[in-house]
């Protein structure tokens, strides 16, 4: 992957701008700075490796070289999108799930709120961050990390991980996955916040009907059966009305995982 191959492969897409970095701390940081530098809507930052890629709440997202997609899309939300910023996480996850189904006949599921699973293992994660000026949102960054080949799959993580090549049993062209994913995002974006979008998210939800435990940042653990996703993107458990985004970790029950550093 290099800037020339990316420019050629993505030339049919309406990108606002394109930056490729061989190595970076986090593509989300570059995209957040780009918002301040008046980056245009649907500009793409993509890196071959990240030295301090992050997940939610500062957790580490590993991106070794030549093995993954690490990208951040700069989005300048239109006024109707501003009410639904938190749903961009679901939109990103859905775009990847649909790409995997349509291009690779691969069934994937969304582990609410921000992970994409294949065969019950984590293939990708989404991290949405935003830039504000006072009360006014300036832009959002949709960060997506996808494990493409086995070198991308970290060993010491508390939830099993996989890669696209492991799941398919064949080589995959990273740039082809990227093109599919961006095309799907363009197609789905007008549906942000619609019943159709939430229904599609809901239809691809992992652990539906299963007992799960959700550990909250405040240390409280909630048990319940997943009933689905509410229209606002919150998780509907049978034991409480809904669970909103935030520092939550969702796990199926009867499986023991240990979390390190928490
Ligand atoms: P959890 O995955 O525990 O439910 P989470 O989804 O909130 O929590 P995130 O912040 O979304 O966690 O993801 C970061 C976590 O993903 C890290 O703590 C690490 O365990 C794991 N991880 C890091 N890099 C990768 C990778 N390349 N592939 C799969 N998992 C990874
Ligand atoms: C998660 O599972 O918590 C989300 C992981 C998001 C990783 C992507 S990789 C590209 C972008 N840059 C980052 O530092 N994080 C996101």
PDB file of C-alpha atoms and ligand atoms in Angstrom:
ATOM      1  CA  UNK A   1       0.000   0.000   0.000  1.00  0.00           C
ATOM      2  CA  UNK A   2       1.251   3.469  -0.874  1.00  0.00           C
ATOM      3  CA  UNK A   3      -0.243   6.822  -1.815  1.00  0.00           C
ATOM      4  CA  UNK A   4      -0.209   6.068  -5.566  1.00  0.00           C
ATOM      5  CA  UNK A   5      -2.033   2.735  -5.271  1.00  0.00           C
ATOM      6  CA  UNK A   6      -4.562   4.335  -2.938  1.00  0.00           C
ATOM      7  CA  UNK A   7      -5.167   7.308  -5.238  1.00  0.00           C
ATOM      8  CA  UNK A   8      -5.728   4.986  -8.181  1.00  0.00           C
ATOM      9  CA  UNK A   9      -7.915   2.501  -6.330  1.00  0.00           C
ATOM     10  CA  UNK A  10     -10.095   5.157  -4.697  1.00  0.00           C
ATOM     11  CA  UNK A  11     -10.350   7.587  -7.624  1.00  0.00           C
ATOM     12  CA  UNK A  12     -14.034   6.786  -8.242  1.00  0.00           C
ATOM     13  CA  UNK A  13     -14.999   7.764  -4.687  1.00  0.00           C
ATOM     14  CA  UNK A  14     -15.845  11.328  -3.635  1.00  0.00           C
ATOM     15  CA  UNK A  15     -13.083  11.693  -1.038  1.00  0.00           C
ATOM     16  CA  UNK A  16     -12.610  15.195   0.386  1.00  0.00           C
ATOM     17  CA  UNK A  17      -8.887  14.507   0.735  1.00  0.00           C
ATOM     18  CA  UNK A  18      -6.456  11.641   1.247  1.00  0.00           C
ATOM     19  CA  UNK A  19      -3.433  11.236   3.517  1.00  0.00           C
ATOM     20  CA  UNK A  20      -1.345   8.083   3.703  1.00  0.00           C
ATOM     21  CA  UNK A  21       1.242   7.531   6.411  1.00  0.00           C
ATOM     22  CA  UNK A  22       3.674   4.655   6.591  1.00  0.00           C
ATOM     23  CA  UNK A  23       3.655   4.881  10.384  1.00  0.00           C
ATOM     24  CA  UNK A  24       1.706   7.131  12.731  1.00  0.00           C
ATOM     25  CA  UNK A  25       0.757   7.346  16.403  1.00  0.00           C
ATOM     26  CA  UNK A  26      -2.973   7.236  15.758  1.00  0.00           C
ATOM     27  CA  UNK A  27      -4.796   8.049  12.509  1.00  0.00           C
ATOM     28  CA  UNK A  28      -7.594   9.504  14.661  1.00  0.00           C
ATOM     29  CA  UNK A  29      -5.191  12.167  15.977  1.00  0.00           C
ATOM     30  CA  UNK A  30      -4.210  13.193  12.446  1.00  0.00           C
ATOM     31  CA  UNK A  31      -7.857  13.383  11.394  1.00  0.00           C
ATOM     32  CA  UNK A  32      -8.828  15.391  14.503  1.00  0.00           C
ATOM     33  CA  UNK A  33      -6.054  17.904  13.694  1.00  0.00           C
ATOM     34  CA  UNK A  34      -7.233  18.008  10.100  1.00  0.00           C
ATOM     35  CA  UNK A  35     -10.689  19.131  11.278  1.00  0.00           C
ATOM     36  CA  UNK A  36      -9.008  22.164  12.866  1.00  0.00           C
ATOM     37  CA  UNK A  37      -7.059  22.693   9.630  1.00  0.00           C
ATOM     38  CA  UNK A  38     -10.377  22.866   7.763  1.00  0.00           C
ATOM     39  CA  UNK A  39     -10.250  19.405   6.279  1.00  0.00           C
ATOM     40  CA  UNK A  40     -13.140  18.655   3.967  1.00  0.00           C
ATOM     41  CA  UNK A  41     -15.980  16.227   4.536  1.00  0.00           C
ATOM     42  CA  UNK A  42     -15.184  12.561   3.810  1.00  0.00           C
ATOM     43  CA  UNK A  43     -11.415  13.014   3.932  1.00  0.00           C
ATOM     44  CA  UNK A  44      -9.437   9.869   4.635  1.00  0.00           C
ATOM     45  CA  UNK A  45      -6.368   9.298   6.793  1.00  0.00           C
ATOM     46  CA  UNK A  46      -4.875   5.842   6.460  1.00  0.00           C
ATOM     47  CA  UNK A  47      -1.702   4.317   7.874  1.00  0.00           C
ATOM     48  CA  UNK A  48       0.300   1.160   7.326  1.00  0.00           C
ATOM     49  CA  UNK A  49       0.978   0.901  11.075  1.00  0.00           C
ATOM     50  CA  UNK A  50       0.164   2.708  14.304  1.00  0.00           C
ATOM     51  CA  UNK A  51       2.471   3.034  17.295  1.00  0.00           C
ATOM     52  CA  UNK A  52      -0.262   4.243  19.666  1.00  0.00           C
ATOM     53  CA  UNK A  53      -3.530   3.205  18.070  1.00  0.00           C
ATOM     54  CA  UNK A  54      -6.334   3.421  20.584  1.00  0.00           C
ATOM     55  CA  UNK A  55      -9.723   1.962  21.377  1.00  0.00           C
ATOM     56  CA  UNK A  56     -12.287   3.403  23.701  1.00  0.00           C
ATOM     57  CA  UNK A  57     -11.181   4.955  26.971  1.00  0.00           C
ATOM     58  CA  UNK A  58      -7.552   4.962  25.963  1.00  0.00           C
ATOM     59  CA  UNK A  59      -7.293   1.201  25.541  1.00  0.00           C
ATOM     60  CA  UNK A  60      -4.633   0.065  23.105  1.00  0.00           C
ATOM     61  CA  UNK A  61      -5.457  -0.935  19.525  1.00  0.00           C
ATOM     62  CA  UNK A  62      -2.562  -2.800  17.961  1.00  0.00           C
ATOM     63  CA  UNK A  63      -1.724  -2.182  14.285  1.00  0.00           C
ATOM     64  CA  UNK A  64       1.515  -3.841  13.202  1.00  0.00           C
ATOM     65  CA  UNK A  65       2.849  -2.970   9.713  1.00  0.00           C
ATOM     66  CA  UNK A  66       1.527  -4.519   6.476  1.00  0.00           C
ATOM     67  CA  UNK A  67      -1.203  -6.487   8.217  1.00  0.00           C
ATOM     68  CA  UNK A  68      -4.267  -4.373   8.851  1.00  0.00           C
ATOM     69  CA  UNK A  69      -6.384  -1.440   7.831  1.00  0.00           C
ATOM     70  CA  UNK A  70      -6.128   1.523  10.177  1.00  0.00           C
ATOM     71  CA  UNK A  71      -8.144   4.427   8.897  1.00  0.00           C
ATOM     72  CA  UNK A  72      -9.934   7.530  10.061  1.00  0.00           C
ATOM     73  CA  UNK A  73     -12.609   9.327   8.098  1.00  0.00           C
ATOM     74  CA  UNK A  74     -13.176  12.975   8.725  1.00  0.00           C
ATOM     75  CA  UNK A  75     -16.877  13.738   8.589  1.00  0.00           C
ATOM     76  CA  UNK A  76     -18.434  17.169   8.826  1.00  0.00           C
ATOM     77  CA  UNK A  77     -21.895  16.327  10.102  1.00  0.00           C
ATOM     78  CA  UNK A  78     -24.836  17.778   8.244  1.00  0.00           C
ATOM     79  CA  UNK A  79     -27.456  19.404  10.495  1.00  0.00           C
ATOM     80  CA  UNK A  80     -29.728  16.345  10.532  1.00  0.00           C
ATOM     81  CA  UNK A  81     -26.729  14.161  11.466  1.00  0.00           C
ATOM     82  CA  UNK A  82     -25.784  16.295  14.469  1.00  0.00           C
ATOM     83  CA  UNK A  83     -28.637  14.771  16.506  1.00  0.00           C
ATOM     84  CA  UNK A  84     -27.318  11.281  15.822  1.00  0.00           C
ATOM     85  CA  UNK A  85     -23.566  11.518  16.329  1.00  0.00           C
ATOM     86  CA  UNK A  86     -23.417   8.438  18.557  1.00  0.00           C
ATOM     87  CA  UNK A  87     -24.995   6.358  15.783  1.00  0.00           C
ATOM     88  CA  UNK A  88     -21.937   6.797  13.545  1.00  0.00           C
ATOM     89  CA  UNK A  89     -20.373   3.901  15.480  1.00  0.00           C
ATOM     90  CA  UNK A  90     -23.207   1.641  14.380  1.00  0.00           C
ATOM     91  CA  UNK A  91     -23.040   3.018  10.839  1.00  0.00           C
ATOM     92  CA  UNK A  92     -19.344   2.125  10.600  1.00  0.00           C
ATOM     93  CA  UNK A  93     -19.907  -1.353  11.993  1.00  0.00           C
ATOM     94  CA  UNK A  94     -22.826  -1.925   9.648  1.00  0.00           C
ATOM     95  CA  UNK A  95     -20.843  -0.752   6.624  1.00  0.00           C
ATOM     96  CA  UNK A  96     -18.159  -3.323   7.409  1.00  0.00           C
ATOM     97  CA  UNK A  97     -20.641  -6.135   8.079  1.00  0.00           C
ATOM     98  CA  UNK A  98     -22.427  -5.437   4.765  1.00  0.00           C
ATOM     99  CA  UNK A  99     -19.117  -5.264   2.885  1.00  0.00           C
ATOM    100  CA  UNK A 100     -18.041  -8.630   4.280  1.00  0.00           C
ATOM    101  CA  UNK A 101     -21.355 -10.226   3.328  1.00  0.00           C
ATOM    102  CA  UNK A 102     -21.580  -8.762  -0.162  1.00  0.00           C
ATOM    103  CA  UNK A 103     -17.933  -8.987  -1.221  1.00  0.00           C
ATOM    104  CA  UNK A 104     -16.742 -12.058   0.666  1.00  0.00           C
ATOM    105  CA  UNK A 105     -19.945 -13.968   1.582  1.00  0.00           C
ATOM    106  CA  UNK A 106     -18.757 -13.773   5.181  1.00  0.00           C
ATOM    107  CA  UNK A 107     -21.202 -13.544   8.059  1.00  0.00           C
ATOM    108  CA  UNK A 108     -20.173 -10.979  10.662  1.00  0.00           C
ATOM    109  CA  UNK A 109     -21.903  -9.662  13.755  1.00  0.00           C
ATOM    110  CA  UNK A 110     -21.791  -6.462  15.759  1.00  0.00           C
ATOM    111  CA  UNK A 111     -20.854  -6.737  19.402  1.00  0.00           C
ATOM    112  CA  UNK A 112     -22.541  -3.651  20.737  1.00  0.00           C
ATOM    113  CA  UNK A 113     -21.469  -0.950  20.671  1.00  0.00           C
ATOM    114  CA  UNK A 114     -18.290  -0.934  18.571  1.00  0.00           C
ATOM    115  CA  UNK A 115     -16.793  -4.287  17.652  1.00  0.00           C
ATOM    116  CA  UNK A 116     -17.258  -6.466  14.578  1.00  0.00           C
ATOM    117  CA  UNK A 117     -17.004 -10.195  15.231  1.00  0.00           C
ATOM    118  CA  UNK A 118     -16.507 -13.117  12.882  1.00  0.00           C
ATOM    119  CA  UNK A 119     -16.910 -16.627  14.263  1.00  0.00           C
ATOM    120  CA  UNK A 120     -17.273 -15.020  17.700  1.00  0.00           C
ATOM    121  CA  UNK A 121     -13.855 -13.355  17.472  1.00  0.00           C
ATOM    122  CA  UNK A 122     -12.997  -9.677  17.151  1.00  0.00           C
ATOM    123  CA  UNK A 123     -12.081  -8.740  13.598  1.00  0.00           C
ATOM    124  CA  UNK A 124     -12.484  -4.987  13.802  1.00  0.00           C
ATOM    125  CA  UNK A 125     -13.167  -2.100  16.119  1.00  0.00           C
ATOM    126  CA  UNK A 126     -14.663   1.336  15.610  1.00  0.00           C
ATOM    127  CA  UNK A 127     -13.736   4.465  17.528  1.00  0.00           C
ATOM    128  CA  UNK A 128     -15.733   7.645  16.922  1.00  0.00           C
ATOM    129  CA  UNK A 129     -14.262  10.864  18.287  1.00  0.00           C
ATOM    130  CA  UNK A 130     -15.374  14.430  17.800  1.00  0.00           C
ATOM    131  CA  UNK A 131     -14.064  17.957  17.840  1.00  0.00           C
ATOM    132  CA  UNK A 132     -16.145  20.716  19.466  1.00  0.00           C
ATOM    133  CA  UNK A 133     -15.956  24.484  19.533  1.00  0.00           C
ATOM    134  CA  UNK A 134     -17.987  25.405  22.608  1.00  0.00           C
ATOM    135  CA  UNK A 135     -21.399  23.859  22.130  1.00  0.00           C
ATOM    136  CA  UNK A 136     -20.946  23.449  18.389  1.00  0.00           C
ATOM    137  CA  UNK A 137     -19.601  20.261  16.853  1.00  0.00           C
ATOM    138  CA  UNK A 138     -16.872  20.952  14.312  1.00  0.00           C
ATOM    139  CA  UNK A 139     -16.430  17.480  12.942  1.00  0.00           C
ATOM    140  CA  UNK A 140     -16.269  13.843  13.764  1.00  0.00           C
ATOM    141  CA  UNK A 141     -13.668  11.193  13.132  1.00  0.00           C
ATOM    142  CA  UNK A 142     -14.786   7.680  12.341  1.00  0.00           C
ATOM    143  CA  UNK A 143     -11.793   5.484  13.176  1.00  0.00           C
ATOM    144  CA  UNK A 144     -11.822   1.906  11.954  1.00  0.00           C
ATOM    145  CA  UNK A 145      -9.280  -0.829  12.583  1.00  0.00           C
ATOM    146  CA  UNK A 146      -9.592  -4.123  10.689  1.00  0.00           C
ATOM    147  CA  UNK A 147      -7.290  -7.120  11.090  1.00  0.00           C
ATOM    148  CA  UNK A 148      -6.498  -8.320   7.582  1.00  0.00           C
ATOM    149  CA  UNK A 149      -3.891 -11.045   8.039  1.00  0.00           C
ATOM    150  CA  UNK A 150      -2.700 -13.161  10.942  1.00  0.00           C
ATOM    151  CA  UNK A 151       0.188 -10.845  11.822  1.00  0.00           C
ATOM    152  CA  UNK A 152      -2.421  -8.272  12.858  1.00  0.00           C
ATOM    153  CA  UNK A 153      -4.007 -10.536  15.460  1.00  0.00           C
ATOM    154  CA  UNK A 154      -2.748  -9.680  18.939  1.00  0.00           C
ATOM    155  CA  UNK A 155      -1.881 -12.500  21.306  1.00  0.00           C
ATOM    156  CA  UNK A 156      -2.490 -10.982  24.710  1.00  0.00           C
ATOM    157  CA  UNK A 157      -5.995  -9.625  24.517  1.00  0.00           C
ATOM    158  CA  UNK A 158      -8.929 -10.388  26.752  1.00  0.00           C
ATOM    159  CA  UNK A 159     -11.418 -11.098  23.959  1.00  0.00           C
ATOM    160  CA  UNK A 160     -10.488 -13.551  21.191  1.00  0.00           C
ATOM    161  CA  UNK A 161      -9.342 -11.868  17.984  1.00  0.00           C
ATOM    162  CA  UNK A 162      -9.173 -12.946  14.349  1.00  0.00           C
ATOM    163  CA  UNK A 163      -8.286 -11.633  10.898  1.00  0.00           C
ATOM    164  CA  UNK A 164     -10.120 -11.546   7.594  1.00  0.00           C
ATOM    165  CA  UNK A 165      -7.649 -13.926   5.953  1.00  0.00           C
ATOM    166  CA  UNK A 166      -7.994 -16.410   8.832  1.00  0.00           C
ATOM    167  CA  UNK A 167     -11.764 -16.290   8.482  1.00  0.00           C
ATOM    168  CA  UNK A 168     -11.762 -16.689   4.690  1.00  0.00           C
ATOM    169  CA  UNK A 169      -8.816 -19.066   4.426  1.00  0.00           C
ATOM    170  CA  UNK A 170      -7.344 -17.054   1.549  1.00  0.00           C
ATOM    171  CA  UNK A 171      -5.341 -13.906   0.816  1.00  0.00           C
ATOM    172  CA  UNK A 172      -7.203 -10.628   0.761  1.00  0.00           C
ATOM    173  CA  UNK A 173      -6.319  -7.322  -0.881  1.00  0.00           C
ATOM    174  CA  UNK A 174      -6.445  -4.626   1.825  1.00  0.00           C
ATOM    175  CA  UNK A 175      -7.231  -1.884  -0.639  1.00  0.00           C
ATOM    176  CA  UNK A 176     -10.174  -3.837  -2.024  1.00  0.00           C
ATOM    177  CA  UNK A 177     -11.617  -4.139   1.488  1.00  0.00           C
ATOM    178  CA  UNK A 178     -11.050  -0.415   1.979  1.00  0.00           C
ATOM    179  CA  UNK A 179     -12.833   0.473  -1.265  1.00  0.00           C
ATOM    180  CA  UNK A 180     -15.796  -1.761  -0.378  1.00  0.00           C
ATOM    181  CA  UNK A 181     -16.067  -0.292   3.086  1.00  0.00           C
ATOM    182  CA  UNK A 182     -15.919   3.345   1.917  1.00  0.00           C
ATOM    183  CA  UNK A 183     -18.485   2.710  -0.846  1.00  0.00           C
ATOM    184  CA  UNK A 184     -20.812   1.133   1.689  1.00  0.00           C
ATOM    185  CA  UNK A 185     -20.398   4.052   4.087  1.00  0.00           C
ATOM    186  CA  UNK A 186     -21.355   6.474   1.314  1.00  0.00           C
ATOM    187  CA  UNK A 187     -24.415   4.362   0.566  1.00  0.00           C
ATOM    188  CA  UNK A 188     -25.502   4.022   4.213  1.00  0.00           C
ATOM    189  CA  UNK A 189     -24.750   7.535   5.459  1.00  0.00           C
ATOM    190  CA  UNK A 190     -28.119   9.029   4.359  1.00  0.00           C
ATOM    191  CA  UNK A 191     -29.789   6.377   6.539  1.00  0.00           C
ATOM    192  CA  UNK A 192     -28.088   7.527   9.762  1.00  0.00           C
ATOM    193  CA  UNK A 193     -30.652   7.514  12.556  1.00  0.00           C
ATOM    194  CA  UNK A 194     -33.417   6.027  10.413  1.00  0.00           C
ATOM    195  CA  UNK A 195     -35.536   3.065  11.427  1.00  0.00           C
ATOM    196  CA  UNK A 196     -34.029   1.208   8.485  1.00  0.00           C
ATOM    197  CA  UNK A 197     -30.484   1.733   9.757  1.00  0.00           C
ATOM    198  CA  UNK A 198     -31.281   0.720  13.338  1.00  0.00           C
ATOM    199  CA  UNK A 199     -33.178  -2.350  12.077  1.00  0.00           C
ATOM    200  CA  UNK A 200     -30.159  -3.413  10.000  1.00  0.00           C
ATOM    201  CA  UNK A 201     -27.837  -2.875  12.978  1.00  0.00           C
ATOM    202  CA  UNK A 202     -30.256  -4.823  15.162  1.00  0.00           C
ATOM    203  CA  UNK A 203     -30.444  -7.673  12.634  1.00  0.00           C
ATOM    204  CA  UNK A 204     -26.671  -8.133  12.848  1.00  0.00           C
ATOM    205  CA  UNK A 205     -26.370  -7.915  16.609  1.00  0.00           C
ATOM    206  CA  UNK A 206     -24.121 -10.464  18.348  1.00  0.00           C
ATOM    207  CA  UNK A 207     -25.466 -12.368  21.392  1.00  0.00           C
ATOM    208  CA  UNK A 208     -29.110 -11.522  20.649  1.00  0.00           C
ATOM    209  CA  UNK A 209     -31.373 -13.459  23.028  1.00  0.00           C
ATOM    210  CA  UNK A 210     -28.332 -14.510  25.065  1.00  0.00           C
ATOM    211  CA  UNK A 211     -27.589 -13.812  28.701  1.00  0.00           C
ATOM    212  CA  UNK A 212     -24.690 -11.372  28.891  1.00  0.00           C
ATOM    213  CA  UNK A 213     -22.865  -9.442  31.515  1.00  0.00           C
ATOM    214  CA  UNK A 214     -22.000  -5.842  30.989  1.00  0.00           C
ATOM    215  CA  UNK A 215     -19.272  -4.365  33.152  1.00  0.00           C
ATOM    216  CA  UNK A 216     -19.629  -0.622  33.555  1.00  0.00           C
ATOM    217  CA  UNK A 217     -16.824   1.841  34.149  1.00  0.00           C
ATOM    218  CA  UNK A 218     -18.117   2.488  37.669  1.00  0.00           C
ATOM    219  CA  UNK A 219     -17.481  -1.167  38.537  1.00  0.00           C
ATOM    220  CA  UNK A 220     -21.133  -2.204  38.427  1.00  0.00           C
ATOM    221  CA  UNK A 221     -21.861  -5.417  36.512  1.00  0.00           C
ATOM    222  CA  UNK A 222     -25.276  -5.798  34.925  1.00  0.00           C
ATOM    223  CA  UNK A 223     -26.647  -9.176  33.856  1.00  0.00           C
ATOM    224  CA  UNK A 224     -29.426  -9.569  31.365  1.00  0.00           C
ATOM    225  CA  UNK A 225     -30.651 -10.994  28.116  1.00  0.00           C
ATOM    226  CA  UNK A 226     -30.070  -8.911  24.986  1.00  0.00           C
ATOM    227  CA  UNK A 227     -33.396  -8.025  23.401  1.00  0.00           C
ATOM    228  CA  UNK A 228     -32.068  -5.733  20.690  1.00  0.00           C
ATOM    229  CA  UNK A 229     -31.093  -2.176  19.872  1.00  0.00           C
ATOM    230  CA  UNK A 230     -33.364   0.760  20.664  1.00  0.00           C
ATOM    231  CA  UNK A 231     -34.076   3.472  18.056  1.00  0.00           C
ATOM    232  CA  UNK A 232     -31.465   5.739  19.722  1.00  0.00           C
ATOM    233  CA  UNK A 233     -28.768   3.053  19.391  1.00  0.00           C
ATOM    234  CA  UNK A 234     -28.775   2.074  23.060  1.00  0.00           C
ATOM    235  CA  UNK A 235     -28.794  -1.606  24.007  1.00  0.00           C
ATOM    236  CA  UNK A 236     -32.068  -3.121  25.183  1.00  0.00           C
ATOM    237  CA  UNK A 237     -31.625  -5.692  27.940  1.00  0.00           C
ATOM    238  CA  UNK A 238     -34.528  -7.463  29.625  1.00  0.00           C
ATOM    239  CA  UNK A 239     -33.361  -6.309  33.058  1.00  0.00           C
ATOM    240  CA  UNK A 240     -33.367  -2.573  32.445  1.00  0.00           C
ATOM    241  CA  UNK A 241     -34.769  -0.186  29.919  1.00  0.00           C
ATOM    242  CA  UNK A 242     -31.581   0.499  28.002  1.00  0.00           C
ATOM    243  CA  UNK A 243     -27.836   0.786  28.235  1.00  0.00           C
ATOM    244  CA  UNK A 244     -26.204   3.782  26.642  1.00  0.00           C
ATOM    245  CA  UNK A 245     -22.754   4.053  25.107  1.00  0.00           C
ATOM    246  CA  UNK A 246     -19.888   4.682  27.442  1.00  0.00           C
ATOM    247  CA  UNK A 247     -17.317   2.653  29.190  1.00  0.00           C
ATOM    248  CA  UNK A 248     -19.019  -0.719  29.082  1.00  0.00           C
ATOM    249  CA  UNK A 249     -17.665  -4.174  28.291  1.00  0.00           C
ATOM    250  CA  UNK A 250     -20.070  -6.733  27.026  1.00  0.00           C
ATOM    251  CA  UNK A 251     -19.397 -10.426  27.466  1.00  0.00           C
ATOM    252  CA  UNK A 252     -21.459 -13.579  26.937  1.00  0.00           C
ATOM    253  CA  UNK A 253     -22.160 -15.330  30.235  1.00  0.00           C
ATOM    254  CA  UNK A 254     -20.685 -18.677  31.249  1.00  0.00           C
ATOM    255  CA  UNK A 255     -17.411 -17.788  29.572  1.00  0.00           C
ATOM    256  CA  UNK A 256     -14.671 -16.561  31.806  1.00  0.00           C
ATOM    257  CA  UNK A 257     -12.523 -13.729  30.509  1.00  0.00           C
ATOM    258  CA  UNK A 258     -10.015 -11.838  32.572  1.00  0.00           C
ATOM    259  CA  UNK A 259      -9.368  -8.168  31.979  1.00  0.00           C
ATOM    260  CA  UNK A 260      -5.872  -6.898  32.532  1.00  0.00           C
ATOM    261  CA  UNK A 261      -5.033  -3.431  33.846  1.00  0.00           C
ATOM    262  CA  UNK A 262      -8.547  -2.749  35.053  1.00  0.00           C
TER     263      UNK A 262
HETATM  264  P1  LIG B   1     -14.160  -5.151  25.025  1.00  0.00           P
HETATM  265  O1  LIG B   1     -13.539  -5.467  23.679  1.00  0.00           O
HETATM  266  O2  LIG B   1     -13.364  -5.598  26.174  1.00  0.00           O
HETATM  267  O3  LIG B   1     -15.610  -5.374  25.099  1.00  0.00           O
HETATM  268  P2  LIG B   1     -14.131  -2.728  24.324  1.00  0.00           P
HETATM  269  O4  LIG B   1     -14.787  -3.221  23.078  1.00  0.00           O
HETATM  270  O5  LIG B   1     -14.724  -1.610  25.038  1.00  0.00           O
HETATM  271  O6  LIG B   1     -13.973  -3.753  25.307  1.00  0.00           O
HETATM  272  P3  LIG B   1     -12.253  -1.497  22.978  1.00  0.00           P
HETATM  273  O7  LIG B   1     -11.746  -0.267  23.599  1.00  0.00           O
HETATM  274  O8  LIG B   1     -13.422  -1.418  22.056  1.00  0.00           O
HETATM  275  O9  LIG B   1     -12.626  -2.472  24.045  1.00  0.00           O
HETATM  276  O10 LIG B   1     -11.114  -2.241  22.187  1.00  0.00           O
HETATM  277  C1  LIG B   1      -9.808  -2.226  22.661  1.00  0.00           C
HETATM  278  C2  LIG B   1      -9.444  -3.617  23.086  1.00  0.00           C
HETATM  279  O11 LIG B   1      -9.310  -4.437  21.918  1.00  0.00           O
HETATM  280  C3  LIG B   1      -8.081  -3.642  23.745  1.00  0.00           C
HETATM  281  O12 LIG B   1      -8.191  -3.487  25.136  1.00  0.00           O
HETATM  282  C4  LIG B   1      -7.535  -5.022  23.356  1.00  0.00           C
HETATM  283  O13 LIG B   1      -7.985  -5.957  24.309  1.00  0.00           O
HETATM  284  C5  LIG B   1      -8.241  -5.347  22.068  1.00  0.00           C
HETATM  285  N1  LIG B   1      -7.378  -5.200  20.868  1.00  0.00           N
HETATM  286  C6  LIG B   1      -6.330  -4.368  20.653  1.00  0.00           C
HETATM  287  N2  LIG B   1      -5.867  -4.459  19.401  1.00  0.00           N
HETATM  288  C7  LIG B   1      -6.634  -5.384  18.793  1.00  0.00           C
HETATM  289  C8  LIG B   1      -6.645  -5.929  17.481  1.00  0.00           C
HETATM  290  N3  LIG B   1      -5.810  -5.529  16.528  1.00  0.00           N
HETATM  291  N4  LIG B   1      -7.573  -6.892  17.226  1.00  0.00           N
HETATM  292  C9  LIG B   1      -8.438  -7.305  18.164  1.00  0.00           C
HETATM  293  N5  LIG B   1      -8.487  -6.819  19.431  1.00  0.00           N
HETATM  294  C10 LIG B   1      -7.596  -5.868  19.740  1.00  0.00           C
HETATM  295  C1  LIG B   2     -12.096  -0.448  19.666  1.00  0.00           C
HETATM  296  O1  LIG B   2     -12.350  -1.630  19.415  1.00  0.00           O
HETATM  297  O2  LIG B   2     -12.077   0.043  20.783  1.00  0.00           O
HETATM  298  C2  LIG B   2     -11.908   0.507  18.558  1.00  0.00           C
HETATM  299  C3  LIG B   2     -10.591   0.366  17.909  1.00  0.00           C
HETATM  300  C4  LIG B   2     -10.447   1.406  16.847  1.00  0.00           C
HETATM  301  C5  LIG B   2      -9.123   1.322  16.155  1.00  0.00           C
HETATM  302  C6  LIG B   2      -9.011   2.295  15.026  1.00  0.00           C
HETATM  303  S1  LIG B   2      -7.583   1.995  14.035  1.00  0.00           S
HETATM  304  C7  LIG B   2      -7.789   3.508  13.219  1.00  0.00           C
HETATM  305  C8  LIG B   2      -8.201   4.515  14.281  1.00  0.00           C
HETATM  306  N1  LIG B   2      -7.033   5.031  14.944  1.00  0.00           N
HETATM  307  C9  LIG B   2      -7.004   4.725  16.237  1.00  0.00           C
HETATM  308  O3  LIG B   2      -6.111   5.065  17.037  1.00  0.00           O
HETATM  309  N2  LIG B   2      -8.076   3.990  16.547  1.00  0.00           N
HETATM  310  C10 LIG B   2      -8.926   3.767  15.411  1.00  0.00           C
END
